């Protein structure tokens, strides 16, 4: 018995052979993976190639840097390239773009953007974490100065500089998604007059009207102009920058600065060109180990899909939390370990002025589009005991499977206590709970934090009643 | 086939025969049940006998009435007796005490406390919702004026009046439980110098030291004197009220007002005397339908036990939320319907000064006492993104089953974002999730509300690591 080598010894020997790692893209997923590899393999050579000038920055914080709540862009860099080089022995190459992956030779052609030369690097294992880029709408004049997107830290800094140097008075937000909402608040807080234009009839994508109407009221109460069902057809201006936006129908409005927030798409071209399979969404197809279809090539973060626990298929919902988690999983597996990405339920939250807005799982629109036999219901309840100072209203919309009562989604809006209640629903949905089970949860109660029957319980109870299930 | 009478018709006929309901005790459980019966049976005669002068009041709000955050005690009465009589056709008898239950004759002897006479009322079905009363420690002089407990609304009003009429400068809180903490804050906020004395070596019952030490620091920073491992042996004073408290060892301290918060016990004697079985806890034993061992007699609320989903046995953890839920379940079943109480996991939260404190499930002390093979771990993480204004520290302690990794309990303390995160754990524990499953939850993230890796995820991840489970 003693001379049979156990499995883990083989695994260990196998993993020890993997010594050269290349990571393309060094933000959330890439640097999480690099750190994990280093934790698990002190000897490995880890090369991270990052196209931009920063690694490991927190893109989600940029609206608060622009709006002045976060004083320095330095606060948004979790760890800089020097830290990774000196403290973690991870080779970080800034301004280096991956041009081509050769999966047979196991090499990547890398271009040094500072000096322009190209070099080939070889890997034992490769992670593609190239992120995503904004979808630019085909608007004439969209490349005028003063028109920005917001993905890279450089873009956040450029917006801040433009504001300082040009003192625009009027901001235009194109696209009323969550980034659009956060930037609306940011521009408004620093004194700009803000217009939001959304070409769809509703804001916030597939969020339902019951939630959106409270958000629209909040925009109105902060003197934001919201224009729906209309597109920008042209930006006009001069060398100094954008001056006006012409809308469908010919109306035009003054614009000192514009932010395009009309969605993002995965940087998956380099993968596709190397023969790596993309999903229906256009993002890189991965399994729960973050493996692509090609051996020794992994993908994680905003360039990749994520398995959606309710849809039961891969989806493209790029978010910072998912990128970090996928990066960790990829890192462990790249280094020869064994980790699985558990999937997503589509949880997201944002703040706009004094409102917290959040969702998890499916909206009614989503359920309808999927052809699911659903029930939905909306309630209002107080955030604290009704007599407690600071109390405000929370609106909750739930969606459940009509036949089983299983909860499929929750959306919520209110001045306080929304984001963590969304997490309660995210947990319940992940656990496969029915509305009835949620109604019976033993949640905490004290007057400063909740009414006796928390909005979570009331929402589930009313949905349960509507379902007619016992 | 058509002439077979379906089950529900029998059930309906059966339930229609039940027309006379007596409810003993009209606070949370009692009035919830009365309302449910009325909803389900418009014809029923519903008599509620309440010993005190108020029904349906919110006891948990009293510290905030005393501390001045809630201006009027009227705010703490959800619905008054007149409302129930006039709008719901429920007969509410205030100052009426149940003296004796006769289960064979199906009657209750009721004493009118205002005029002293006794009368027998008959029932088809009976609910005992007599609540609980403070455990009075056997301290000499404890009946002096100015020494209070806090259960009834009358007691809250009496404390407020005493403060107004006597302007005490020094408050003594006997017992450092959650009520003691809330009242410490209340007395301190209105300018009293507060001492808390706890005869056990630690505050907050079975909460663990890692949490308690942050609470103690908070007390200290608000100039509260905390004395542990010491009891009050005597109160001294005169006809005008309490003046001093003598402690073990002979030391004495000045006391202008004292609050005894050393626990409560169920008002279960009337049930026991009628032959109704009590549990090991001394509270009334009930099944998930809130039935006692005697036919047509139900019990709910602070006089009754509740099934604990982790201990897998009945427990006595009287809380307002449980009372309301049990009252609803009892009401539905009393009226001939079919509802089950889903059980508790022991979730509770409270506020003390600027801290939120909460727990759900088992503490390490609980797990040790139960002889469970557990692992425990404590972490700290920020409440928001670390660079976001208003960020503060949250400490989380988790306990899990060593063999399976199944989460057994969570405790948490911090300045913000604690109570709803406790609810996330309550949900996960109810669903039977492992630390690994919680670590992988898709929770919401935005800089104002959470760091990329929420304290919930970090706590679960670190516990998972410690467990050594994959």
Tab-separated table of C-alpha atoms in Angstrom, chain B residues 159-412:
chain	number	residue	atom	x	y	z
B	159	UNK	CA	-40.357	55.887	33.700
B	160	UNK	CA	-40.897	58.947	31.547
B	161	UNK	CA	-43.046	60.545	34.281
B	162	UNK	CA	-40.504	59.724	36.974
B	163	UNK	CA	-37.773	61.360	34.916
B	164	UNK	CA	-39.911	64.459	34.442
B	165	UNK	CA	-41.009	64.736	38.085
B	166	UNK	CA	-37.786	63.774	39.831
B	167	UNK	CA	-35.040	64.890	37.441
B	168	UNK	CA	-32.654	62.128	38.508
B	169	UNK	CA	-29.000	62.650	37.571
B	170	UNK	CA	-27.701	59.098	37.912
B	171	UNK	CA	-29.173	56.012	36.297
B	172	UNK	CA	-28.327	52.437	37.130
B	173	UNK	CA	-28.977	49.668	34.628
B	174	UNK	CA	-29.033	46.228	36.234
B	175	UNK	CA	-28.277	43.615	33.577
B	176	UNK	CA	-26.284	44.228	30.400
B	177	UNK	CA	-28.596	42.587	27.887
B	178	UNK	CA	-30.040	44.267	24.808
B	179	UNK	CA	-32.788	46.086	26.752
B	180	UNK	CA	-30.141	47.242	29.212
B	181	UNK	CA	-28.069	48.561	26.293
B	182	UNK	CA	-31.010	50.350	24.682
B	183	UNK	CA	-31.968	51.933	28.005
B	184	UNK	CA	-28.336	52.915	28.664
B	185	UNK	CA	-28.429	54.878	25.432
B	186	UNK	CA	-31.855	56.347	26.271
B	187	UNK	CA	-30.847	57.584	29.732
B	188	UNK	CA	-27.513	58.866	28.466
B	189	UNK	CA	-29.113	60.762	25.566
B	190	UNK	CA	-31.319	62.722	27.955
B	191	UNK	CA	-28.329	63.706	30.064
B	192	UNK	CA	-28.148	61.156	32.864
B	193	UNK	CA	-24.894	59.694	34.037
B	194	UNK	CA	-25.303	55.943	33.536
B	195	UNK	CA	-23.779	52.928	35.272
B	196	UNK	CA	-24.396	49.413	33.982
B	197	UNK	CA	-23.941	46.522	36.360
B	198	UNK	CA	-23.818	42.922	35.185
B	199	UNK	CA	-23.353	40.057	37.584
B	200	UNK	CA	-21.932	37.757	34.914
B	201	UNK	CA	-18.332	38.172	33.726
B	202	UNK	CA	-19.586	39.265	30.319
B	203	UNK	CA	-22.289	41.439	28.832
B	204	UNK	CA	-24.949	40.345	26.319
B	205	UNK	CA	-25.584	36.786	27.466
B	206	UNK	CA	-24.196	34.220	25.081
B	207	UNK	CA	-22.718	36.733	22.629
B	208	UNK	CA	-18.991	36.145	22.171
B	209	UNK	CA	-16.173	38.313	23.487
B	210	UNK	CA	-15.003	39.491	20.042
B	211	UNK	CA	-18.336	41.266	19.612
B	212	UNK	CA	-18.784	42.345	23.195
B	213	UNK	CA	-15.458	44.133	23.340
B	214	UNK	CA	-16.534	46.556	20.602
B	215	UNK	CA	-19.778	47.191	22.494
B	216	UNK	CA	-17.812	47.828	25.692
B	217	UNK	CA	-15.559	50.281	23.848
B	218	UNK	CA	-18.664	52.094	22.630
B	219	UNK	CA	-20.026	52.340	26.181
B	220	UNK	CA	-16.674	53.678	27.367
B	221	UNK	CA	-16.558	56.285	24.625
B	222	UNK	CA	-19.936	57.554	25.845
B	223	UNK	CA	-18.709	57.760	29.457
B	224	UNK	CA	-20.825	54.846	30.618
B	225	UNK	CA	-19.497	53.030	33.676
B	226	UNK	CA	-19.663	49.266	33.208
B	227	UNK	CA	-19.238	46.983	36.225
B	228	UNK	CA	-19.030	43.254	35.470
B	229	UNK	CA	-18.971	40.160	37.707
B	230	UNK	CA	-20.718	42.013	40.478
B	231	UNK	CA	-24.311	42.122	41.753
B	232	UNK	CA	-26.409	44.733	43.491
B	233	UNK	CA	-27.201	43.468	46.994
B	234	UNK	CA	-29.413	46.315	48.221
B	235	UNK	CA	-31.144	49.450	47.135
B	236	UNK	CA	-31.489	52.165	49.758
B	237	UNK	CA	-33.597	55.281	49.743
B	238	UNK	CA	-36.679	56.805	51.329
B	239	UNK	CA	-40.316	57.448	50.530
B	240	UNK	CA	-39.357	59.768	47.723
B	241	UNK	CA	-37.452	56.972	45.981
B	242	UNK	CA	-34.198	55.102	45.503
B	243	UNK	CA	-30.997	56.909	46.481
B	244	UNK	CA	-28.171	54.380	46.433
B	245	UNK	CA	-27.293	50.862	45.361
B	246	UNK	CA	-25.014	48.741	47.521
B	247	UNK	CA	-22.866	46.330	45.529
B	248	UNK	CA	-21.249	43.038	46.458
B	249	UNK	CA	-18.167	43.901	48.474
B	250	UNK	CA	-19.836	46.862	50.136
B	251	UNK	CA	-19.188	49.650	47.656
B	252	UNK	CA	-22.227	51.843	47.096
B	253	UNK	CA	-23.177	54.175	44.253
B	254	UNK	CA	-25.704	56.985	43.897
B	255	UNK	CA	-28.861	56.070	41.973
B	256	UNK	CA	-31.607	58.474	40.901
B	257	UNK	CA	-33.408	55.931	38.745
B	258	UNK	CA	-32.816	52.230	38.144
B	259	UNK	CA	-33.860	49.875	35.387
B	260	UNK	CA	-33.906	46.154	36.044
B	261	UNK	CA	-33.172	44.269	32.842
B	262	UNK	CA	-32.205	40.829	34.075
B	263	UNK	CA	-34.394	38.790	31.786
B	264	UNK	CA	-38.002	37.769	31.487
B	265	UNK	CA	-40.027	34.639	32.115
B	266	UNK	CA	-43.181	33.363	30.442
B	267	UNK	CA	-46.597	33.967	31.989
B	268	UNK	CA	-47.374	30.288	31.710
B	269	UNK	CA	-48.786	29.555	35.177
B	270	UNK	CA	-52.436	29.859	34.150
B	271	UNK	CA	-51.759	27.313	31.410
B	272	UNK	CA	-49.921	24.901	33.672
B	273	UNK	CA	-52.711	25.036	36.262
B	274	UNK	CA	-55.198	24.108	33.555
B	275	UNK	CA	-53.189	20.997	32.702
B	276	UNK	CA	-51.462	22.433	29.671
B	277	UNK	CA	-48.007	21.036	29.166
B	278	UNK	CA	-45.037	23.341	29.518
B	279	UNK	CA	-41.699	22.725	27.823
B	280	UNK	CA	-38.329	22.335	29.520
B	281	UNK	CA	-37.973	26.088	29.222
B	282	UNK	CA	-41.022	26.753	31.399
B	283	UNK	CA	-42.880	28.270	28.468
B	284	UNK	CA	-45.973	26.670	26.947
B	285	UNK	CA	-45.169	23.739	24.686
B	286	UNK	CA	-46.686	24.147	21.229
B	287	UNK	CA	-46.487	22.353	17.912
B	288	UNK	CA	-45.995	24.138	14.594
B	289	UNK	CA	-49.734	24.905	14.479
B	290	UNK	CA	-49.421	26.658	17.858
B	291	UNK	CA	-51.590	23.972	19.438
B	292	UNK	CA	-51.045	23.012	23.068
B	293	UNK	CA	-51.605	19.467	24.315
B	294	UNK	CA	-55.249	20.257	25.102
B	295	UNK	CA	-57.893	20.350	22.364
B	296	UNK	CA	-58.971	23.781	21.122
B	297	UNK	CA	-56.364	25.581	23.205
B	298	UNK	CA	-53.557	27.371	21.402
B	299	UNK	CA	-50.668	29.456	22.642
B	300	UNK	CA	-48.478	32.062	20.927
B	301	UNK	CA	-46.019	34.821	21.674
B	302	UNK	CA	-43.796	35.428	24.683
B	303	UNK	CA	-45.624	32.833	26.844
B	304	UNK	CA	-44.859	30.048	24.361
B	305	UNK	CA	-41.884	28.192	22.991
B	306	UNK	CA	-40.758	28.342	19.362
B	307	UNK	CA	-39.128	25.618	17.326
B	308	UNK	CA	-35.459	26.391	16.767
B	309	UNK	CA	-34.224	25.259	13.366
B	310	UNK	CA	-30.605	24.763	14.425
B	311	UNK	CA	-31.137	23.206	17.849
B	312	UNK	CA	-33.931	21.139	16.312
B	313	UNK	CA	-36.004	21.483	19.452
B	314	UNK	CA	-38.286	24.028	21.032
B	315	UNK	CA	-36.539	27.045	22.544
B	316	UNK	CA	-37.603	30.087	24.514
B	317	UNK	CA	-36.463	33.211	22.703
B	318	UNK	CA	-39.299	35.699	23.154
B	319	UNK	CA	-39.162	38.463	20.541
B	320	UNK	CA	-41.714	40.751	18.947
B	321	UNK	CA	-41.305	39.369	15.448
B	322	UNK	CA	-41.813	35.791	16.588
B	323	UNK	CA	-44.860	36.807	18.640
B	324	UNK	CA	-46.456	38.496	15.650
B	325	UNK	CA	-45.749	35.561	13.357
B	326	UNK	CA	-46.958	32.989	15.859
B	327	UNK	CA	-50.081	35.089	16.453
B	328	UNK	CA	-50.879	35.053	12.746
B	329	UNK	CA	-50.361	31.320	12.492
B	330	UNK	CA	-52.461	30.710	15.618
B	331	UNK	CA	-55.221	32.985	14.310
B	332	UNK	CA	-55.446	31.151	10.997
B	333	UNK	CA	-55.586	27.752	12.727
B	334	UNK	CA	-58.017	28.951	15.413
B	335	UNK	CA	-60.350	30.074	12.642
B	336	UNK	CA	-60.216	26.645	11.013
B	337	UNK	CA	-57.481	27.301	8.492
B	338	UNK	CA	-54.142	25.592	8.147
B	339	UNK	CA	-50.910	27.410	8.808
B	340	UNK	CA	-47.551	26.365	10.230
B	341	UNK	CA	-44.987	28.357	12.130
B	342	UNK	CA	-41.706	27.862	10.280
B	343	UNK	CA	-39.456	28.166	13.304
B	344	UNK	CA	-36.700	30.516	14.372
B	345	UNK	CA	-32.951	30.742	14.051
B	346	UNK	CA	-32.528	33.176	16.944
B	347	UNK	CA	-32.016	36.411	15.036
B	348	UNK	CA	-31.859	39.606	17.065
B	349	UNK	CA	-30.454	43.067	16.529
B	350	UNK	CA	-30.194	46.182	18.639
B	351	UNK	CA	-28.636	49.603	18.555
B	352	UNK	CA	-26.470	51.087	21.294
B	353	UNK	CA	-25.269	54.644	20.670
B	354	UNK	CA	-23.554	54.533	17.273
B	355	UNK	CA	-23.292	50.788	17.045
B	356	UNK	CA	-25.509	48.221	15.414
B	357	UNK	CA	-25.197	44.825	17.064
B	358	UNK	CA	-26.779	41.653	15.780
B	359	UNK	CA	-26.716	37.905	15.842
B	360	UNK	CA	-28.412	34.931	14.286
B	361	UNK	CA	-28.020	31.263	15.094
B	362	UNK	CA	-25.387	30.039	17.511
B	363	UNK	CA	-22.523	31.901	19.109
B	364	UNK	CA	-19.313	30.043	19.907
B	365	UNK	CA	-20.493	29.851	23.518
B	366	UNK	CA	-23.746	28.267	22.376
B	367	UNK	CA	-21.945	25.761	20.165
B	368	UNK	CA	-19.572	24.826	22.992
B	369	UNK	CA	-22.450	24.387	25.441
B	370	UNK	CA	-24.242	22.141	22.940
B	371	UNK	CA	-21.145	20.007	22.491
B	372	UNK	CA	-21.051	20.710	18.768
B	373	UNK	CA	-17.838	20.062	16.833
B	374	UNK	CA	-17.542	23.590	15.467
B	375	UNK	CA	-15.140	26.033	13.900
B	376	UNK	CA	-15.319	29.781	14.527
B	377	UNK	CA	-13.554	32.761	13.058
B	378	UNK	CA	-13.710	36.534	13.387
B	379	UNK	CA	-12.876	39.072	10.689
B	380	UNK	CA	-13.023	42.804	10.173
B	381	UNK	CA	-13.961	44.478	6.937
B	382	UNK	CA	-15.205	47.898	5.908
B	383	UNK	CA	-18.911	48.739	5.681
B	384	UNK	CA	-18.462	50.599	2.353
B	385	UNK	CA	-15.655	50.873	-0.173
B	386	UNK	CA	-12.587	51.770	1.909
B	387	UNK	CA	-12.199	55.146	0.161
B	388	UNK	CA	-15.857	56.137	0.456
B	389	UNK	CA	-16.825	58.891	2.951
B	390	UNK	CA	-18.581	57.552	6.049
B	391	UNK	CA	-16.887	54.163	5.840
B	392	UNK	CA	-16.521	52.298	9.124
B	393	UNK	CA	-15.426	48.927	10.406
B	394	UNK	CA	-17.649	45.874	10.714
B	395	UNK	CA	-16.582	42.909	12.797
B	396	UNK	CA	-18.110	39.539	11.929
B	397	UNK	CA	-17.813	36.315	13.871
B	398	UNK	CA	-19.059	33.107	12.270
B	399	UNK	CA	-19.565	29.630	13.644
B	400	UNK	CA	-19.916	26.557	11.426
B	401	UNK	CA	-20.128	22.826	11.800
B	402	UNK	CA	-16.579	21.440	11.605
B	403	UNK	CA	-17.500	18.354	9.603
B	404	UNK	CA	-19.884	19.761	7.033
B	405	UNK	CA	-18.984	23.446	6.947
B	406	UNK	CA	-22.648	24.225	7.446
B	407	UNK	CA	-23.066	27.696	8.893
B	408	UNK	CA	-24.499	27.665	12.423
B	409	UNK	CA	-24.314	31.267	13.524
B	410	UNK	CA	-23.214	34.822	12.820
B	411	UNK	CA	-22.565	37.754	15.123
B	412	UNK	CA	-21.794	41.227	13.911
